[in-house]
mmCIF file of C-alpha atoms in Angstrom:
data_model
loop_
_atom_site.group_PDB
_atom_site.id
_atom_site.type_symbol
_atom_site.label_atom_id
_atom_site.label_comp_id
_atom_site.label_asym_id
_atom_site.label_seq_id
_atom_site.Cartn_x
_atom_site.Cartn_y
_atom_site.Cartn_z
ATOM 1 C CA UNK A 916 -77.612 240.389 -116.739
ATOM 2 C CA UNK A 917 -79.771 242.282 -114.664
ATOM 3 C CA UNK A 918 -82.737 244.647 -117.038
ATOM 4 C CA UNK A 919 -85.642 247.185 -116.621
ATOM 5 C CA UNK A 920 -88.664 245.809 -117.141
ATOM 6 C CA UNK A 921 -91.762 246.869 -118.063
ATOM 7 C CA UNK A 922 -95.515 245.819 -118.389
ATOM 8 C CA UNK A 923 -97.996 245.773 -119.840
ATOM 9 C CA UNK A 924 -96.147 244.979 -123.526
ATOM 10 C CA UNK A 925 -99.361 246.353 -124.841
ATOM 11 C CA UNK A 926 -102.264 248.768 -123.642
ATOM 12 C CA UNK A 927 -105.381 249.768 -125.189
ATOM 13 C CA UNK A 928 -107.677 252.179 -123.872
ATOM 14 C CA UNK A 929 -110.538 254.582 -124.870
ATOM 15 C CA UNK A 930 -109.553 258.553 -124.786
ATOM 16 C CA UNK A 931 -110.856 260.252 -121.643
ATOM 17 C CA UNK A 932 -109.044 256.777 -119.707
ATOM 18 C CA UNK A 933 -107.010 256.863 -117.025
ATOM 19 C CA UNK A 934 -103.902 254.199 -117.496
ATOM 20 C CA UNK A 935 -100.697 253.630 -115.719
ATOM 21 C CA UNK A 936 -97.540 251.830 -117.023
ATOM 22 C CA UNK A 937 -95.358 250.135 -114.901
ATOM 23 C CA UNK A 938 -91.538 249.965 -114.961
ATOM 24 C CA UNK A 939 -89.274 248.101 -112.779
ATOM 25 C CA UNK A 940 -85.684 249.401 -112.851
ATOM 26 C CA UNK A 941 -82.639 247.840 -112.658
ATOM 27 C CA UNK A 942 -82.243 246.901 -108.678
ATOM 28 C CA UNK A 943 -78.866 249.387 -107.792
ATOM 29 C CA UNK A 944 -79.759 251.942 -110.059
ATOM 30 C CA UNK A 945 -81.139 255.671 -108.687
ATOM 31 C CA UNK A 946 -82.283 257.402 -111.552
ATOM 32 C CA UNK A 947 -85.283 257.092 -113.913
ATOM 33 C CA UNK A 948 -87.178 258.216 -116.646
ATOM 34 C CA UNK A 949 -89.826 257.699 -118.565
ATOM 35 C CA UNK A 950 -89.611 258.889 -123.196
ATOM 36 C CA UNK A 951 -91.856 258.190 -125.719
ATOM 37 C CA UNK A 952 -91.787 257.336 -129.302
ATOM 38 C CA UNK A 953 -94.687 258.034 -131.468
ATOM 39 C CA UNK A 954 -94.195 255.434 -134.402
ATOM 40 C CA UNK A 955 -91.877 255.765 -136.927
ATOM 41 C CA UNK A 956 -90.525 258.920 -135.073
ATOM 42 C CA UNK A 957 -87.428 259.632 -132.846
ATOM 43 C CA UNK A 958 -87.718 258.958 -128.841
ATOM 44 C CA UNK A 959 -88.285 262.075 -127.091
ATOM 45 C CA UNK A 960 -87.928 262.491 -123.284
ATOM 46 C CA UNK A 961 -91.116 262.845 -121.332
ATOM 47 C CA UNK A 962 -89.697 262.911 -117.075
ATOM 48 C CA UNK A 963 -86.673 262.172 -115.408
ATOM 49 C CA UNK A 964 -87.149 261.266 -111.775
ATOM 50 C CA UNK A 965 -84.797 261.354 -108.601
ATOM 51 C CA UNK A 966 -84.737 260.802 -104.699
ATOM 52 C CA UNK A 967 -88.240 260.740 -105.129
ATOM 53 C CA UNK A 968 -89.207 263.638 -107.042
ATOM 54 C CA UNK A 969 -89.172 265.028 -110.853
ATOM 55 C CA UNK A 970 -85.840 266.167 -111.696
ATOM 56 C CA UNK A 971 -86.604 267.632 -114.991
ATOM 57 C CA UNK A 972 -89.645 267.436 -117.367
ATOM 58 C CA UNK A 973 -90.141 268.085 -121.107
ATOM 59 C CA UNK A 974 -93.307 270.494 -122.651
ATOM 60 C CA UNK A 975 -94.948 266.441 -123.624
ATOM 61 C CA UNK A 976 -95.129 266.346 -119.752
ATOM 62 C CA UNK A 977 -98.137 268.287 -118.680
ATOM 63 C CA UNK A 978 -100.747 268.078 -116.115
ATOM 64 C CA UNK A 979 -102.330 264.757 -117.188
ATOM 65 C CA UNK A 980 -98.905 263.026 -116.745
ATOM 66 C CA UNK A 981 -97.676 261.911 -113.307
ATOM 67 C CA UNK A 982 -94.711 259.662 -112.278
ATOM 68 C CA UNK A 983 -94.179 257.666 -108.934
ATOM 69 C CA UNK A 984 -92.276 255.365 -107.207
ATOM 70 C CA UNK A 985 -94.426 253.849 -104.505
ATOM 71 C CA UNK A 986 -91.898 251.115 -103.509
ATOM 72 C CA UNK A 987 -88.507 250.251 -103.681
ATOM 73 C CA UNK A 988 -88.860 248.504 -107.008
ATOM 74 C CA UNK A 989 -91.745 250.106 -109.177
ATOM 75 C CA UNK A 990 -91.548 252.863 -111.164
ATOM 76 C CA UNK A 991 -94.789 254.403 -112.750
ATOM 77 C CA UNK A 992 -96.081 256.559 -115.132
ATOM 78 C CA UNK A 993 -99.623 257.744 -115.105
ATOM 79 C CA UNK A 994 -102.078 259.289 -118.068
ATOM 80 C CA UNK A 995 -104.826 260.433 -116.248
ATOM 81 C CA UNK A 996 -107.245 261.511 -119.169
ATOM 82 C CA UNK A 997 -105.881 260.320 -122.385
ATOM 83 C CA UNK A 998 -105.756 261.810 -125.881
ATOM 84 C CA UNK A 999 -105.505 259.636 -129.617
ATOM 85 C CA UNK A 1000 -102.374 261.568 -129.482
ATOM 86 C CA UNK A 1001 -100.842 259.694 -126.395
ATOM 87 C CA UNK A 1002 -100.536 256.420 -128.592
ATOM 88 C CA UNK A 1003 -97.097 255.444 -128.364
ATOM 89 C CA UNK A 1004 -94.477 253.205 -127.331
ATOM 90 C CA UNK A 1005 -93.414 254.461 -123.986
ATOM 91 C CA UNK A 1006 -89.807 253.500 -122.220
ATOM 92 C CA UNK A 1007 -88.489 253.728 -119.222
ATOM 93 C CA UNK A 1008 -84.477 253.833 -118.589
ATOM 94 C CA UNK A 1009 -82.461 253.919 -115.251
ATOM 95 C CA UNK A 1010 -79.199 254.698 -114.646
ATOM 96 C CA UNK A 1011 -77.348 253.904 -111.362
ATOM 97 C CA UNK A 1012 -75.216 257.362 -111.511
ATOM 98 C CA UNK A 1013 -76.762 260.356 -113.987
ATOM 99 C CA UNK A 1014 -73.398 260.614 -115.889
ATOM 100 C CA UNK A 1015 -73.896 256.940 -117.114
ATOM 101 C CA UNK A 1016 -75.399 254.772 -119.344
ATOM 102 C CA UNK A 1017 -79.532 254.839 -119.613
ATOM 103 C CA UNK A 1018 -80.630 251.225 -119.612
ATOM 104 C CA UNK A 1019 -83.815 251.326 -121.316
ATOM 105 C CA UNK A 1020 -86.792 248.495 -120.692
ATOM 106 C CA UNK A 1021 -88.666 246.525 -123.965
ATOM 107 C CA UNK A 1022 -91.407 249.550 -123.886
ATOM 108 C CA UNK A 1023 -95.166 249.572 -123.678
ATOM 109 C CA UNK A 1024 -97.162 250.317 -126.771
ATOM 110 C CA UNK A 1025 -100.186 252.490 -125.815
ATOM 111 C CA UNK A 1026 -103.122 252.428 -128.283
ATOM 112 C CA UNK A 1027 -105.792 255.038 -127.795
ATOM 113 C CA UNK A 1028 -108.893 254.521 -129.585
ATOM 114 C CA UNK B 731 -79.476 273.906 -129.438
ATOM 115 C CA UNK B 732 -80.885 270.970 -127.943
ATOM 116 C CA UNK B 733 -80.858 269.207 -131.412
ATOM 117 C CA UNK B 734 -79.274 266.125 -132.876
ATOM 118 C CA UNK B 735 -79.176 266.139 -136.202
ATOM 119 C CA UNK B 736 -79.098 262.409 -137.681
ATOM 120 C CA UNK B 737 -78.088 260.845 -141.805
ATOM 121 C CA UNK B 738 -79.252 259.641 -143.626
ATOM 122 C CA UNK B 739 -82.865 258.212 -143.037
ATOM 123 C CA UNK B 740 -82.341 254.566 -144.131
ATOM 124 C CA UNK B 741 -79.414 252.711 -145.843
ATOM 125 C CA UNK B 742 -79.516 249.442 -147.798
ATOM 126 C CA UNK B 743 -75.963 247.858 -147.727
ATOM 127 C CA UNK B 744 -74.564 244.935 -149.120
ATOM 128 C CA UNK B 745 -73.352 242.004 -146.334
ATOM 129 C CA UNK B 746 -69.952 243.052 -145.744
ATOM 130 C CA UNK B 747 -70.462 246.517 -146.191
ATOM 131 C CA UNK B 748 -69.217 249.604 -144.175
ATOM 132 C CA UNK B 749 -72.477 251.249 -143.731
ATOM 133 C CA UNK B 750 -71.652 254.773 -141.810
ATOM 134 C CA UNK B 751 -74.239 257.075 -140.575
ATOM 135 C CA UNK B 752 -73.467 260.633 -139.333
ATOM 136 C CA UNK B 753 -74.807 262.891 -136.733
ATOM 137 C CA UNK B 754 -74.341 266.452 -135.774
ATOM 138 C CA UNK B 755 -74.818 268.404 -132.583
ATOM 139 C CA UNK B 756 -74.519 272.223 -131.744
ATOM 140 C CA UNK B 757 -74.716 272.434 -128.013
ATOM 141 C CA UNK B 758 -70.520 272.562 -126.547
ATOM 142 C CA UNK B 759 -72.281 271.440 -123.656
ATOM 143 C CA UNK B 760 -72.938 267.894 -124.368
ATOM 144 C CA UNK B 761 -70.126 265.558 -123.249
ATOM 145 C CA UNK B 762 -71.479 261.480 -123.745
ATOM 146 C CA UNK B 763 -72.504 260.611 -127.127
ATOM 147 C CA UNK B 764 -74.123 257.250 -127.095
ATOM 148 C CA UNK B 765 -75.230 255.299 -130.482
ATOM 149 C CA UNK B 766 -78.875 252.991 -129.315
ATOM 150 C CA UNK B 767 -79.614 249.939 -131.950
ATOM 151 C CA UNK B 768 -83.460 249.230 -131.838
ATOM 152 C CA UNK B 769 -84.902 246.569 -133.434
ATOM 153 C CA UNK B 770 -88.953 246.148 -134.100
ATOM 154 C CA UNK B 771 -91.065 246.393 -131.187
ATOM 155 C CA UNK B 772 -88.554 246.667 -128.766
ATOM 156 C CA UNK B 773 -86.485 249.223 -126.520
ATOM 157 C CA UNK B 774 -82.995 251.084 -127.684
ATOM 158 C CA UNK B 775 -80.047 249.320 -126.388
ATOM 159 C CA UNK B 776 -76.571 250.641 -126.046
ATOM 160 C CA UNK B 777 -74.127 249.655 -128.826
ATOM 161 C CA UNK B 778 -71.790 252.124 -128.200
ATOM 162 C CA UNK B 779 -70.635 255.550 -126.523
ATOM 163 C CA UNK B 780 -67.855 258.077 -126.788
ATOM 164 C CA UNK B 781 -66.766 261.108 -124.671
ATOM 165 C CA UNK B 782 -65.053 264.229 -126.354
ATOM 166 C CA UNK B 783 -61.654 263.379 -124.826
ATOM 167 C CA UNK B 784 -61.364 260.865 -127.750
ATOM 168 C CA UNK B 785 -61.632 260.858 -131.499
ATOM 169 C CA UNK B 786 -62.501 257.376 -132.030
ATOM 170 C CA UNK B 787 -63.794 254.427 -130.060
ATOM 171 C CA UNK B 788 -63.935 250.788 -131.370
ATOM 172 C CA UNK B 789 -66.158 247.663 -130.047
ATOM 173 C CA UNK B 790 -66.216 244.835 -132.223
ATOM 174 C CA UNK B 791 -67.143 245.660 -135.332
ATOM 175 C CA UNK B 792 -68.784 249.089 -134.269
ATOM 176 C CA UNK B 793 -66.444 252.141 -134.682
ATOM 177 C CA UNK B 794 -67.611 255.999 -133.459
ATOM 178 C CA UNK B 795 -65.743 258.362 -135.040
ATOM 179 C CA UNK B 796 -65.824 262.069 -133.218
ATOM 180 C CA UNK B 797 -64.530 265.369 -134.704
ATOM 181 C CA UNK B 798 -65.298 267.595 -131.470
ATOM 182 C CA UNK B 799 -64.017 270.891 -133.360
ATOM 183 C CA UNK B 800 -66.959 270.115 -136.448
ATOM 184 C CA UNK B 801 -69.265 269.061 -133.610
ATOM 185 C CA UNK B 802 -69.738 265.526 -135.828
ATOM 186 C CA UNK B 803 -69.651 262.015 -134.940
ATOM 187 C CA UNK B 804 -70.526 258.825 -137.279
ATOM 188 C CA UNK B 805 -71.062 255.222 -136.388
ATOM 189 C CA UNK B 806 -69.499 252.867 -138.812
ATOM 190 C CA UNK B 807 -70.100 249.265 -138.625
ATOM 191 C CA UNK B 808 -67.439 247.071 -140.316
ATOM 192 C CA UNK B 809 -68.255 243.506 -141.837
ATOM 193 C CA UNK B 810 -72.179 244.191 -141.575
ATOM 194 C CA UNK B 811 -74.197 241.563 -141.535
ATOM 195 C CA UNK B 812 -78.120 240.242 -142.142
ATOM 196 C CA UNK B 813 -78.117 240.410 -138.170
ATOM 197 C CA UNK B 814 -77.486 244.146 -138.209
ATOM 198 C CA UNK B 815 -80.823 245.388 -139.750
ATOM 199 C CA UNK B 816 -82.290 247.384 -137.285
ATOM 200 C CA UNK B 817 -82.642 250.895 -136.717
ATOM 201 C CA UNK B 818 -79.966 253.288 -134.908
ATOM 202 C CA UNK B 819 -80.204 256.170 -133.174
ATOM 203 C CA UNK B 820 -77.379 259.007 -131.860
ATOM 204 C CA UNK B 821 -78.172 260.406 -128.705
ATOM 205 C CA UNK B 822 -75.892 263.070 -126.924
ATOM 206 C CA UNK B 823 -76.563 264.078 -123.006
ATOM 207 C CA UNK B 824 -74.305 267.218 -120.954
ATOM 208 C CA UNK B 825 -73.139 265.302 -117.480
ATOM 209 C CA UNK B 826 -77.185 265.347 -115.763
ATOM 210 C CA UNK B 827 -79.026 265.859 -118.251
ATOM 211 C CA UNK B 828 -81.980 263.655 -119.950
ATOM 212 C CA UNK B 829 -81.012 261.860 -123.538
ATOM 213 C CA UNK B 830 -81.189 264.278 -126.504
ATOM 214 C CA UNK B 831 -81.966 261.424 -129.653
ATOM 215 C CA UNK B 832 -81.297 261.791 -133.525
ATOM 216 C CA UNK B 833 -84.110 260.860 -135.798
ATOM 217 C CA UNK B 834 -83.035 257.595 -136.480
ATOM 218 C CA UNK B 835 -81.162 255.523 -139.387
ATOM 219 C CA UNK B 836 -83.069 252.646 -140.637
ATOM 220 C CA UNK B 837 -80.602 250.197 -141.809
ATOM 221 C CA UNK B 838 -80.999 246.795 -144.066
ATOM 222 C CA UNK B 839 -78.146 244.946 -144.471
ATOM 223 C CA UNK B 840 -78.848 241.751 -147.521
ATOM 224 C CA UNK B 841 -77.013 238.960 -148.053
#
């Protein structure tokens, strides 16, 4: 059964780094997006991403945040400069059509010390 | 508006137990109301989903329950067992919109 995967599992970094998480979505599927869950706390959605370009983002998703999809497969989320606050497990989803199902990959857990 | 309003926080039930938790939405819009099971240190995966058309879907042993006119739906899981213990989440989306999630119900199922 095809899944979205993601690496790394597990990423630490000093605050002021720059990081990127990776996300490969299901092959057939067209639309992405990246949430977040701070531990112990609900998942909240950070970016949805279309045809190339952001479809929607939340107020989490500010200027130090990018997404892009620089092949056919990859789908990434970058942190350019980032905060003790940005430690979280971060998941991607995909969806082939945007009324369906979000697929969501195993996460990365981003520790910012 | 954009809220989803999740009960209780945790539940301990008894192996073969009905444990039921409850969510509540106020936004008409929304129209796919999926139920995620997450277990530690790893992503939420689809147990189950309703639409509004219908007041009850069953797979397996996982039952939603939807009462569109109280804006209410509840996941009940029949025969629970040790393997259930995870955490669950409600989630409700309109038609292109991004995932709107409920806090979360921890659940621990013991033999």
């Amino acid at each position: 059964e095809p899944e979205v995967t993601q690496t790394p599992s597990h990423q630490v970094t000093q605050m002021g780094q720059e990081v990127i998480l990776r996300c490969v979505p299901i092959s057939n599927h067209l639309y992405f997006y990246w949430y977040r869950q701070i531990l112990g706390q609900k998942v909240e959605f950070l970016v949805s991403f279309y045809n190339n370009e952001i479809s929607e983002k939340s107020e989490i998703f500010d200027d130090q945040f990018s997404v892009e999809r620089p092949d056919g497969s990859n789908f990434t989320l970058k942190i350019r400069s980032t905060k003790l606050e940005d430690s979280a497990m971060y998941f991607c989803a995909s969806t082939r059509l945007v009324a369906d199902t979000q697929y969501f990959g195993p996460g990365t857990r981003l520790t910012v010390l | 508006q954009q809220q989803v309003k999740q009960s209780p926080q945790s539940l301990i039930v008894q192996k073969g137990g009905i444990p039921i938790i409850n969510c509540a939405y106020e936004n008409t819009a929304f129209d796919y109301f999926p139920w995620y099971q997450q277990f530690p240190g790893k992503g939420p995966a689809l147990l189950i989903a309703i639409r509004p058309d219908v007041s009850e879907k069953k797979e397996g042993r996982f039952t939603i329950s939807f009462n569109k006119s109280a804006k209410q739906f509840s996941l009940h899981i029949m025969d629970s067992q040790p393997g259930d213990s995870a955490t669950y989440f409600c989630a409700a989306k309109r038609d292109t919109d991004k995932l709107i999630f409920g806090t979360g119900t921890r659940l621990q199922v013991f033999p």
